Coordinates of C-alpha atoms and ligand atoms in Angstrom, one line a residue:
Chain A
X1 CA 27.3 -1.1 -10.2
X2 CA 24.7 -1.9 -7.7
X3 CA 21.5 -0.1 -6.8
X4 CA 20.5 0.5 -3.2
X5 CA 18.1 -2.4 -3.3
X6 CA 20.8 -4.7 -4.6
X7 CA 23.2 -3.5 -1.9
X8 CA 20.7 -4.0 0.9
X9 CA 19.5 -7.4 -0.4
X10 CA 23.1 -8.4 -1.2
X11 CA 22.3 -9.9 -4.7
X12 CA 21.8 -8.7 -8.2
X13 CA 18.5 -7.7 -9.8
X14 CA 16.5 -10.8 -10.9
X15 CA 18.0 -13.2 -8.3
X16 CA 15.8 -14.8 -5.7
X17 CA 17.1 -14.6 -2.1
X18 CA 16.0 -15.5 1.4
X19 CA 16.7 -12.8 3.9
X20 CA 16.2 -12.3 7.6
X21 CA 13.8 -9.4 8.1
X22 CA 15.0 -6.6 10.5
X23 CA 11.6 -5.2 11.2
X24 CA 8.2 -6.8 10.5
X25 CA 4.8 -5.2 11.2
X26 CA 1.1 -5.8 10.7
X27 CA -2.0 -3.8 11.6
X28 CA -5.4 -4.6 13.0
X29 CA -6.6 -5.2 9.4
X30 CA -3.9 -7.7 8.3
X31 CA -2.8 -8.9 11.7
X32 CA -6.0 -10.8 12.4
X33 CA -5.5 -13.0 9.3
X34 CA -1.8 -13.2 9.9
X35 CA -2.4 -14.6 13.4
X36 CA -4.9 -17.1 12.0
X37 CA -2.3 -18.3 9.4
X38 CA 0.4 -18.3 12.1
X39 CA -1.6 -20.7 14.3
X40 CA -2.5 -22.8 11.3
X41 CA 1.2 -23.2 10.8
X42 CA 1.3 -24.8 14.2
X43 CA 3.1 -21.9 15.8
X44 CA 2.5 -20.2 19.1
X45 CA 5.5 -17.9 19.6
X46 CA 7.2 -15.8 16.9
X47 CA 10.9 -16.5 16.2
X48 CA 12.1 -12.9 16.8
X49 CA 9.5 -11.1 18.9
X50 CA 11.7 -8.1 19.3
X51 CA 11.6 -7.4 15.6
X52 CA 7.8 -7.5 15.3
X53 CA 5.3 -4.6 15.7
X54 CA 1.5 -4.7 15.7
X55 CA -0.2 -1.3 15.1
X56 CA -3.9 -0.7 15.6
X57 CA -4.7 2.0 13.1
X58 CA -7.2 0.9 10.4
X59 CA -10.3 0.8 12.6
X60 CA -9.1 2.7 15.6
X61 CA -10.9 2.9 18.0
X62 CA -13.1 0.0 17.0
X63 CA -16.3 0.9 15.1
X64 CA -18.4 -2.0 16.4
X65 CA -18.1 -5.0 18.7
X66 CA -17.2 -7.5 16.0
X67 CA -14.1 -5.4 15.2
X68 CA -13.4 -5.0 18.9
X69 CA -13.5 -8.7 19.5
X70 CA -11.1 -9.4 16.6
X71 CA -8.8 -6.6 17.9
X72 CA -8.9 -8.1 21.4
X73 CA -7.5 -11.4 20.2
X74 CA -4.7 -9.8 18.4
X75 CA -3.9 -7.5 21.3
X76 CA -3.7 -10.4 23.7
X77 CA -1.3 -12.2 21.3
X78 CA 0.9 -9.2 20.9
X79 CA 1.2 -8.6 24.6
X80 CA 1.7 -12.2 25.6
X81 CA 4.4 -12.7 23.0
X82 CA 6.2 -9.5 24.0
X83 CA 5.9 -7.8 20.6
X84 CA 6.1 -4.1 20.2
X85 CA 2.4 -3.2 20.4
X86 CA 0.8 0.1 19.5
X87 CA -2.9 0.3 20.5
X88 CA -5.7 2.4 19.1
X89 CA -4.9 6.1 19.2
X90 CA -1.2 5.8 18.7
X91 CA -1.3 6.3 15.0
X92 CA -0.8 4.9 11.5
X93 CA 1.8 2.0 11.2
X94 CA 3.8 3.8 8.5
X95 CA 4.0 7.0 10.5
X96 CA 5.0 5.2 13.6
X97 CA 7.7 3.2 11.7
X98 CA 9.0 6.6 10.5
X99 CA 9.2 7.9 14.1
X100 CA 12.6 6.1 14.6
X101 CA 11.6 2.5 13.9
X102 CA 13.2 2.0 10.5
X103 CA 16.9 2.7 9.8
X104 CA 19.1 2.9 6.7
X105 CA 20.2 -0.4 5.3
X106 CA 17.5 -2.4 7.0
X107 CA 15.0 -4.8 5.5
X108 CA 11.6 -3.7 6.6
X109 CA 8.5 -5.8 5.7
X110 CA 5.0 -4.7 6.6
X111 CA 1.6 -6.4 6.0
X112 CA 0.3 -3.4 4.3
X113 CA 0.9 -2.1 0.7
X114 CA 2.2 1.2 1.8
X115 CA 5.1 -0.3 3.7
X116 CA 7.3 1.1 1.0
X117 CA 7.1 4.4 2.9
X118 CA 10.1 3.5 5.1
X119 CA 12.3 3.4 2.0
X120 CA 12.6 7.1 2.6
X121 CA 15.3 6.2 5.2
X122 CA 17.4 4.1 2.8
X123 CA 15.8 0.9 4.0
X124 CA 14.5 -1.8 1.7
X125 CA 10.9 -1.6 2.8
X126 CA 8.1 -3.5 1.1
X127 CA 4.5 -4.8 1.7
X128 CA 3.3 -8.4 1.8
X129 CA 0.0 -10.1 2.7
X130 CA -1.1 -11.7 5.9
X131 CA 0.2 -15.3 5.3
X132 CA 3.7 -14.0 4.2
X133 CA 3.7 -12.1 7.5
X134 CA 2.8 -15.2 9.4
X135 CA 5.7 -17.0 7.9
X136 CA 8.0 -14.1 8.9
X137 CA 6.7 -14.4 12.4
X138 CA 7.3 -18.1 12.3
X139 CA 10.9 -18.1 10.9
X140 CA 12.1 -14.5 10.8
X141 CA 12.9 -14.5 7.1
X142 CA 11.2 -14.3 3.8
X143 CA 12.0 -14.6 0.1
X144 CA 12.6 -11.7 -2.3
X145 CA 13.1 -11.3 -6.0
X146 CA 15.7 -8.6 -6.1
X147 CA 14.1 -5.8 -8.2
X148 CA 15.4 -3.9 -11.1
X149 CA 15.3 -0.2 -10.4
X150 CA 13.8 2.8 -12.1
X151 CA 15.6 6.0 -11.2
X152 CA 13.6 9.1 -10.7
X153 CA 16.2 11.8 -11.3
X154 CA 15.1 15.0 -9.7
X155 CA 16.5 18.3 -10.8
X156 CA 15.9 21.9 -9.7
X157 CA 13.6 22.7 -6.7
X158 CA 9.9 22.9 -5.9
X159 CA 8.6 26.4 -6.4
X160 CA 5.4 28.3 -5.7
X161 CA 2.5 26.4 -4.1
X162 CA 3.8 23.0 -5.4
X163 CA 4.5 20.3 -2.7
X164 CA 6.1 16.9 -2.6
X165 CA 2.6 15.5 -2.9
X166 CA 2.2 17.2 -6.3
X167 CA 5.5 15.6 -7.3
X168 CA 4.3 12.2 -6.1
X169 CA 1.1 12.5 -8.1
X170 CA 3.0 13.7 -11.1
X171 CA 5.5 10.8 -11.1
X172 CA 2.7 8.2 -10.6
X173 CA 0.9 9.8 -13.5
X174 CA 3.9 9.6 -15.7
X175 CA 4.7 6.0 -14.8
X176 CA 1.1 4.8 -14.8
X177 CA -0.5 2.5 -12.3
X178 CA 1.7 -0.5 -13.3
X179 CA 4.6 1.5 -14.7
X180 CA 7.0 0.2 -12.1
X181 CA 5.5 -3.3 -11.3
X182 CA 8.2 -5.7 -9.9
X183 CA 10.6 -2.8 -9.7
X184 CA 12.1 -0.4 -7.1
X185 CA 12.2 3.3 -7.5
X186 CA 15.3 5.3 -6.5
X187 CA 14.9 9.0 -6.0
X188 CA 18.2 10.6 -6.9
X189 CA 19.8 13.8 -8.2
X190 CA 20.3 17.2 -6.6
X191 CA 16.6 17.8 -6.4
X192 CA 16.2 14.7 -4.2
X193 CA 18.8 15.8 -1.7
X194 CA 16.9 19.1 -1.1
X195 CA 13.6 17.4 -0.2
X196 CA 12.8 17.3 3.5
X197 CA 12.2 14.0 5.2
X198 CA 8.4 14.5 5.4
X199 CA 8.3 15.1 1.6
X200 CA 10.5 12.0 1.0
X201 CA 8.0 9.9 3.0
X202 CA 5.2 11.2 0.9
X203 CA 7.1 10.3 -2.3
X204 CA 8.1 6.7 -1.2
X205 CA 4.7 6.1 0.2
X206 CA 3.2 6.4 -3.2
X207 CA 5.7 4.1 -5.0
X208 CA 3.1 1.2 -4.7
X209 CA 0.6 3.3 -6.7
X210 CA 2.9 2.8 -9.7
X211 CA 3.1 -0.9 -8.8
X212 CA 6.7 -0.6 -7.4
X213 CA 8.0 -2.9 -4.7
X214 CA 9.5 0.0 -2.9
X215 CA 10.8 3.5 -3.3
X216 CA 14.1 4.6 -1.8
X217 CA 16.2 7.6 -0.9
X218 CA 19.9 7.3 0.0
X219 CA 20.4 8.2 3.6
X220 CA 22.1 11.6 3.7
X221 CA 22.5 14.5 6.1
X222 CA 18.7 15.1 6.2
X223 CA 18.2 11.5 7.2
X224 CA 20.9 11.7 9.8
X225 CA 19.4 14.8 11.4
X226 CA 15.9 13.4 11.3
X227 CA 16.8 10.1 12.9
X228 CA 19.1 11.8 15.5
X229 CA 15.9 13.3 17.0
X230 CA 14.9 9.7 17.7
X231 CA 18.3 8.9 19.2
X232 CA 19.8 7.1 16.2
X233 CA 23.2 7.7 14.8
X234 CA 23.1 6.4 11.3
X235 CA 25.7 6.0 8.5
X236 CA 25.1 7.8 5.3
X237 CA 24.7 5.9 2.0
X238 CA 26.4 7.1 -1.2
X239 CA 25.3 6.0 -4.6
X240 CA 27.8 3.8 -6.3
X241 CA 27.1 4.5 -9.9
X242 CA 24.1 2.2 -10.0
X243 CA 22.8 0.4 -13.1
X244 CA 19.2 1.4 -13.6
X245 CA 16.7 -0.4 -15.8
X246 CA 15.0 2.9 -16.6
X247 CA 15.5 6.5 -15.8
X248 CA 13.0 9.3 -15.6
X249 CA 14.0 12.9 -15.2
X250 CA 11.7 15.4 -13.5
X251 CA 12.5 19.0 -13.3
X252 CA 11.0 20.2 -10.0
X253 CA 10.6 23.7 -11.3
X254 CA 7.9 22.4 -13.6
X255 CA 5.8 20.9 -10.9
X256 CA 2.5 22.6 -10.3
X257 CA -0.4 21.8 -8.0
X258 CA -2.2 18.8 -9.4
X259 CA -5.1 16.5 -8.7
X260 CA -5.6 12.8 -9.2
X261 CA -9.1 12.5 -10.8
X262 CA -11.6 9.8 -9.8
X263 CA -11.1 6.9 -10.0
X264 CA -7.5 6.3 -11.2
X265 CA -4.6 7.5 -9.3
X266 CA -2.6 7.9 -12.5
X267 CA -5.1 10.3 -14.1
X268 CA -3.5 13.7 -13.3
X269 CA -4.7 17.2 -14.1
X270 CA -3.9 20.7 -13.0
X271 CA -6.0 21.8 -10.1
X272 CA -7.0 24.9 -12.1
X273 CA -8.8 22.6 -14.6
X274 CA -11.2 21.5 -11.9
X275 CA -11.6 24.8 -10.0
X276 CA -15.1 25.4 -8.7
X277 CA -16.1 21.7 -8.5
X278 CA -18.3 21.6 -5.3
X279 CA -17.0 19.5 -2.5
X280 CA -19.0 17.7 0.3
X281 CA -15.9 16.9 2.3
X282 CA -12.2 17.6 2.6
X283 CA -10.0 15.1 4.3
X284 CA -6.5 15.9 5.5
X285 CA -4.4 13.0 6.9
X286 CA -3.2 9.4 6.1
X287 CA 0.2 7.9 5.8
X288 CA 0.8 10.2 2.8
X289 CA 0.0 13.6 4.3
X290 CA -0.9 13.4 8.0
X291 CA 2.4 14.4 9.4
X292 CA 3.0 17.3 11.7
X293 CA 4.4 19.5 9.0
X294 CA 1.3 18.8 6.9
X295 CA -1.2 19.6 9.6
X296 CA 0.7 22.7 10.6
X297 CA 0.8 23.9 7.0
X298 CA -2.9 23.3 6.6
X299 CA -3.7 25.1 9.8
X300 CA -1.5 28.1 8.8
X301 CA -3.5 28.4 5.6
X302 CA -6.9 28.4 7.2
X303 CA -6.1 30.2 10.4
X304 CA -8.5 32.9 11.3
X305 CA -10.9 31.9 8.5
X306 CA -13.8 29.4 8.3
X307 CA -14.0 26.3 6.2
X308 CA -17.0 26.1 3.9
X309 CA -17.3 22.3 3.7
X310 CA -17.1 19.4 6.1
X311 CA -13.4 19.2 6.8
X312 CA -11.9 16.3 8.7
X313 CA -8.3 16.4 9.9
X314 CA -6.7 13.2 11.2
X315 CA -3.2 13.4 12.6
X316 CA -1.1 10.5 11.6
X317 CA 0.2 9.8 15.1
X318 CA -0.2 10.7 18.8
X319 CA 3.0 12.6 18.6
X320 CA 1.6 14.7 15.7
X321 CA -1.5 15.4 17.7
X322 CA 0.4 16.2 20.8
X323 CA 2.6 18.7 18.9
X324 CA -0.4 20.2 17.3
X325 CA -1.9 20.7 20.7
X326 CA 1.3 22.3 22.1
X327 CA 1.8 24.7 19.2
X328 CA -1.8 25.9 19.0
X329 CA -2.3 24.3 15.6
X330 CA -5.2 22.2 17.0
X331 CA -7.0 25.4 18.3
X332 CA -6.6 26.9 14.8
X333 CA -8.2 23.9 13.2
X334 CA -11.1 23.7 15.6
X335 CA -11.7 27.5 15.4
X336 CA -11.8 27.3 11.6
X337 CA -14.5 24.7 11.8
X338 CA -12.6 21.5 11.2
X339 CA -13.4 18.1 12.8
X340 CA -10.3 16.5 14.3
X341 CA -10.2 12.7 14.5
X342 CA -8.1 10.4 16.6
X343 CA -4.7 9.4 15.2
X344 CA -5.1 6.5 12.7
X345 CA -6.2 5.9 9.1
X346 CA -9.5 7.7 9.6
X347 CA -11.9 7.6 6.6
X348 CA -9.1 6.6 4.1
X349 CA -10.3 3.1 3.5
X350 CA -14.0 3.7 3.9
X351 CA -14.5 1.4 6.9
X352 CA -14.9 4.0 9.6
X353 CA -15.9 7.5 10.5
X354 CA -16.0 10.0 7.7
X355 CA -17.1 7.6 5.0
X356 CA -18.7 9.3 2.1
X357 CA -22.3 9.0 0.9
X358 CA -23.6 8.1 -2.6
X359 CA -22.9 10.9 -5.0
X360 CA -20.8 12.9 -2.6
X361 CA -17.6 14.4 -3.8
X362 CA -14.5 14.9 -1.7
X363 CA -10.9 16.0 -1.8
X364 CA -8.4 13.9 0.1
X365 CA -4.7 14.1 0.8
X366 CA -4.5 10.2 0.6
X367 CA -2.7 8.1 -1.9
X368 CA -5.4 6.1 -3.8
X369 CA -8.9 6.9 -5.1
X370 CA -10.2 3.5 -6.3
X371 CA -13.9 3.5 -7.0
X372 CA -16.0 3.1 -3.9
X373 CA -13.0 2.9 -1.5
X374 CA -14.0 5.9 0.6
X375 CA -17.7 5.4 0.2
X376 CA -20.0 3.6 -2.2
X377 CA -21.0 5.7 -5.1
X378 CA -18.8 8.6 -4.0
X379 CA -16.1 10.4 -6.0
X380 CA -12.9 11.7 -4.6
X381 CA -9.9 13.7 -5.8
X382 CA -6.4 13.4 -4.4
X383 CA -4.3 16.5 -3.9
X384 CA -1.8 18.3 -1.7
X385 CA -2.3 19.9 1.7
X386 CA -2.2 23.4 0.2
X387 CA -4.9 22.4 -2.4
X388 CA -7.0 20.9 0.5
X389 CA -6.7 24.1 2.5
X390 CA -7.7 26.4 -0.4
X391 CA -10.5 24.0 -1.3
X392 CA -11.8 23.7 2.2
X393 CA -12.0 27.5 2.4
X394 CA -13.7 27.8 -0.9
X395 CA -16.1 24.9 -0.4
X396 CA -15.0 23.5 -3.8
X397 CA -11.9 22.6 -5.6
X398 CA -9.5 25.6 -5.6
X399 CA -5.9 26.1 -6.5
X400 CA -3.6 27.2 -3.7
X401 CA -2.2 30.6 -3.8
X402 CA 1.5 31.0 -4.3
X403 CA 2.9 31.8 -0.9
Chain B
X1 CA -1.7 -28.4 -11.7
X2 CA -4.1 -28.4 -14.5
X3 CA -7.7 -27.4 -15.1
X4 CA -10.5 -26.2 -17.4
X5 CA -13.1 -23.7 -16.6
X6 CA -15.5 -21.3 -18.2
X7 CA -14.1 -17.9 -18.9
X8 CA -15.0 -14.8 -16.8
X9 CA -13.6 -11.7 -18.4
X10 CA -12.3 -8.7 -16.4
X11 CA -10.6 -5.5 -17.6
X12 CA -7.2 -4.0 -16.7
X13 CA -6.3 -2.6 -13.3
X14 CA -8.8 -4.5 -11.2
X15 CA -7.9 -3.3 -7.7
X16 CA -8.3 -5.3 -4.5
X17 CA -10.8 -2.8 -3.1
X18 CA -13.1 -3.7 -6.0
X19 CA -12.4 -7.5 -5.5
X20 CA -13.5 -7.3 -1.9
X21 CA -14.6 -3.9 -0.4
X22 CA -13.2 -2.6 2.9
X23 CA -16.7 -2.8 4.4
X24 CA -16.5 -6.7 4.3
X25 CA -13.2 -7.0 6.0
X26 CA -14.4 -6.9 9.5
X27 CA -14.7 -10.6 9.8
X28 CA -12.7 -13.9 9.5
X29 CA -15.7 -15.6 7.8
X30 CA -14.5 -16.5 4.3
X31 CA -18.0 -17.1 3.1
X32 CA -18.8 -13.4 3.5
X33 CA -15.9 -12.5 1.2
X34 CA -17.0 -15.2 -1.4
X35 CA -20.5 -13.9 -1.3
X36 CA -19.5 -10.2 -1.9
X37 CA -16.5 -10.8 -4.2
X38 CA -16.4 -8.2 -7.1
X39 CA -19.8 -6.9 -6.0
X40 CA -19.0 -3.3 -6.8
X41 CA -18.0 -4.2 -10.3
X42 CA -21.0 -6.4 -11.0
X43 CA -23.3 -7.7 -8.2
X44 CA -24.4 -10.6 -10.4
X45 CA -20.8 -11.9 -10.9
X46 CA -20.2 -13.9 -7.6
X47 CA -22.4 -16.9 -8.4
X48 CA -20.8 -17.2 -11.8
X49 CA -17.4 -17.7 -10.4
X50 CA -17.7 -21.4 -9.4
X51 CA -15.6 -23.4 -11.8
X52 CA -14.5 -20.2 -13.6
X53 CA -11.1 -19.2 -15.0
X54 CA -10.7 -15.4 -14.8
X55 CA -9.1 -13.8 -17.8
X56 CA -8.1 -10.3 -16.7
X57 CA -6.3 -7.4 -18.2
X58 CA -2.9 -6.1 -17.1
X59 CA -2.1 -5.1 -13.5
X60 CA -4.5 -7.6 -12.0
X61 CA -5.0 -7.1 -8.2
X62 CA -3.4 -3.7 -7.8
X63 CA -3.7 -1.7 -4.6
X64 CA -4.0 -2.9 -1.0
X65 CA -2.2 -5.9 0.4
X66 CA -5.5 -7.5 1.6
X67 CA -5.2 -11.2 1.3
X68 CA -9.0 -11.4 1.5
X69 CA -9.0 -10.6 -2.3
X70 CA -7.5 -13.9 -3.5
X71 CA -9.1 -15.8 -0.7
X72 CA -12.5 -14.4 -1.8
X73 CA -11.9 -15.5 -5.4
X74 CA -10.8 -18.9 -4.4
X75 CA -13.7 -19.4 -2.0
X76 CA -16.1 -18.3 -4.7
X77 CA -14.8 -21.2 -6.8
X78 CA -12.3 -19.6 -9.2
X79 CA -9.9 -22.2 -10.6
X80 CA -7.2 -19.9 -11.8
X81 CA -6.6 -16.2 -12.7
X82 CA -4.9 -15.4 -16.0
X83 CA -3.5 -12.0 -16.8
X84 CA -0.7 -10.4 -18.9
X85 CA 0.6 -8.9 -15.6
X86 CA -0.2 -8.9 -11.9
X87 CA 0.4 -6.5 -9.1
X88 CA 3.1 -8.1 -7.1
X89 CA 1.5 -8.3 -3.6
X90 CA -1.7 -9.9 -5.1
X91 CA 0.4 -12.3 -7.1
X92 CA 2.3 -13.4 -4.0
X93 CA -0.8 -13.6 -1.9
X94 CA -2.7 -15.7 -4.4
X95 CA 0.1 -18.3 -4.5
X96 CA 0.2 -18.2 -0.7
X97 CA -3.4 -19.0 -0.4
X98 CA -3.2 -21.7 -3.1
X99 CA -5.0 -19.8 -5.9
X100 CA -3.2 -20.4 -9.3
X101 CA -2.2 -17.2 -11.0
X102 CA -0.8 -17.4 -14.5
X103 CA 1.1 -14.6 -16.3
X104 CA 0.3 -15.0 -20.0
X105 CA 0.1 -12.5 -22.8
X106 CA -2.6 -12.3 -25.5
X107 CA -5.2 -14.7 -24.1
X108 CA -8.5 -13.7 -25.8
X109 CA -11.6 -13.9 -23.5
X110 CA -15.1 -14.9 -24.6
X111 CA -17.4 -15.1 -21.5
X112 CA -18.5 -18.6 -20.8
X113 CA -16.2 -20.3 -23.3
X114 CA -13.8 -22.9 -21.9
X115 CA -10.3 -22.0 -21.0
X116 CA -7.7 -24.7 -20.0
X117 CA -4.4 -24.2 -18.2
X118 CA -1.5 -26.3 -17.2
X119 CA 0.9 -24.9 -14.7
X120 CA 3.2 -27.9 -15.0
X121 CA 3.6 -27.5 -18.7
X122 CA 3.2 -23.7 -18.7
X123 CA 0.4 -23.1 -21.1
X124 CA -3.1 -21.7 -21.4
X125 CA -5.6 -22.8 -24.2
X126 CA -8.5 -20.6 -25.3
X127 CA -10.4 -20.7 -28.6
X128 CA -8.4 -23.7 -29.7
X129 CA -5.1 -21.7 -29.5
X130 CA -2.3 -22.5 -27.0
X131 CA -0.5 -19.6 -25.3
X132 CA 2.8 -19.9 -23.4
X133 CA 2.7 -18.8 -19.8
X134 CA 5.6 -17.3 -17.9
X135 CA 6.9 -19.9 -15.5
X136 CA 6.6 -19.4 -11.7
X137 CA 9.8 -19.2 -9.7
X138 CA 10.8 -22.5 -8.1
X139 CA 9.8 -21.4 -4.6
X140 CA 6.4 -20.2 -5.8
X141 CA 5.8 -23.4 -7.6
X142 CA 6.6 -25.4 -4.4
X143 CA 4.3 -23.2 -2.4
X144 CA 1.5 -23.6 -4.9
X145 CA 2.0 -27.4 -5.1
X146 CA 1.8 -27.6 -1.3
X147 CA -1.6 -25.9 -1.6
X148 CA -0.4 -22.6 -0.1
X149 CA 2.1 -21.2 2.3
X150 CA 0.5 -22.6 5.5
X151 CA 0.7 -26.1 4.2
X152 CA 4.2 -25.5 2.8
X153 CA 5.3 -24.5 6.3
X154 CA 3.6 -27.4 8.0
X155 CA 5.3 -29.8 5.6
X156 CA 8.6 -28.3 6.4
X157 CA 8.3 -29.0 10.1
Ligands
SF4_1 S1 -3.8 5.8 5.9 FE1 -4.9 4.8 4.3 S2 -3.3 4.2 2.8 FE2 -2.3 4.7 4.8 S3 -2.2 2.7 5.9 FE3 -4.1 3.7 6.5 S4 -5.6 2.9 5.1 FE4 -3.7 2.4 4.2

C-alpha cells in the first residue's frame, strides 16, 4: 500500500509527476537569485502570489550595505507582488512555516535544503534551488520524482537526558550522509507518536543530512493540538500499511546524549567520549533547535549560574523571543552571561555575527558541521540543548546530567 | 551533448559549502563565485577547472540548496561533473543552470588525463574504457538540452 509521500503526490514511487505547489518560499539568500531567474524567464508577477512567502533570515539584519541593497530589491518585489513577506527580525523560514503555515497533506517547497522540516506536519515538504523556485513562481507547479521511503520505526521512549536531537544525530549517523539519497523518511511506530511537535520538527529538519528528499510524520492528535493553536482544524492521517523500501528500527530507550564530530554530520560519538574538550563558543538556536521549548530548557539548566564560555542564543522567531521575554527566560539567559541575538539563522552559516575564528572550537545545536561553514579553520561539534547547557556551564564539552 | 576534458579528481561527500563558501554569497556577480570555487578544498584548483571534467566520489554536492555551487563550477569552465551518486538538490540545480551532471559508477580518475562523455548516448570514457551512465529523466534531458531551466521556460512561452 501507499506511503505518505505517495498519497500526497498521488503517484507511485519512481514515477515523475508535475504538481501544483500549495506553499512556496525562499529566503534572502536564495530569493535574490530566484528573482533574477524569474525576471530572466520574462516574468514580472508570480502565478499564485498568495501561496508564496519570502523570509529574511540568513543575513538578518543585513551585515553590510551590499547585502542590504540585495535585500531591498527582493523586499520591494515581495511587497509589490503582494507575497507573504517576513522582514528581518521575524525569524527563520522553517520556524515561521511551522508556526501555522504548513498543513497536513500539502505540498510545500522551499528554496532551502532544510525545507523538509515541515514534513513534521504530514506535508510533503522539500527543498529546491533558486531557479526551480523561480519556475514555481512563474507557473505554480514543479516536477517531482515520487521517492521510495525508508521507515524509521521508533520503539520505546526517550529517557534520561536524551533529546529528540540525540535521536536525530543517531539516525543520521546510522544512515550516513547519503544513506537516504532520493528517498523520503517516514517516522513511524509507537515511539513516534509520543514525540512532541518540537521534537518532530528537529527530526524532520535533519532528514536532508542523510540525503533524504523529506522526512514525514503522520498527522495525529499532537499535530491537531499544535495546529489548533494557530487556528487550523486539520484531519488526521492514518498509515495504510505502506510499502517501504527499507526499514530501520530504533529503540528510543537506547538513545544517549551524542555529538556529531567535526566535520561530518554522520560521525557520531557519545558526549562522554569528548568530555573536557575546551570550547570557545556555544551556540543555541537554528531551525533545528531554536524553538521556544529549546530556549526554555536551556535557560532552566543554566538559571542562577554563569556560563564559562562565549554563549550565543538566537531564538528561531519573534514569537519565540516574545515568549522568552514574557516568561522571564530571557532574563535568565542574560543574567547567566549569554548573548542573545535577533531571531534568524545567526552564526549557523558563517556569514554573520558569531562567526568563529581560526582554530576555535564550538558546540552548536545546528544541523550540519561541514568544514569551514561556521568559520574558516574552526571546528564545531553538534549536540543537543541539554549538552549545550552543560557544556556552556563547564566551559568545555560536558555530558548533561540526568534530570 | 558531448565533450572531452581533462580530469579533475574530487573525493566523496563534497558539500556545497566547500564548493562555494557562505562568505562569497553576498553578491550576484558570478565571476566572484568562479574565482573562489572549491577554495577551501584547494586554493590552487579554480584556475585548473577551465575545460575540466570533474570526477567526484559519491554524494557529490551534498548540503545546502545554494545554486551558486553549480553556477560557480560552470562559470569556472567545468564541462561536466561525473559521480556515482549526487545529492538531489545539487543534481537538480546543476541541470537547471545547464551544467551536465552524469551519474556513472566506477569511473577511475587520473588527474589531467582526458575524460570523454556523451549524454545522448549515455557513456563516459576514461583510460580507454567505456562506462555506462544512468540516463537522465526525459524532463531533465529537455531542460539540459535547452541550456537550463530559464531557457526552457522562455522557449515554452
Ligand atoms: S538556521 Fe542554519 S540550517 Fe537553518 S535555515 Fe538558517 S542557515 Fe539554514
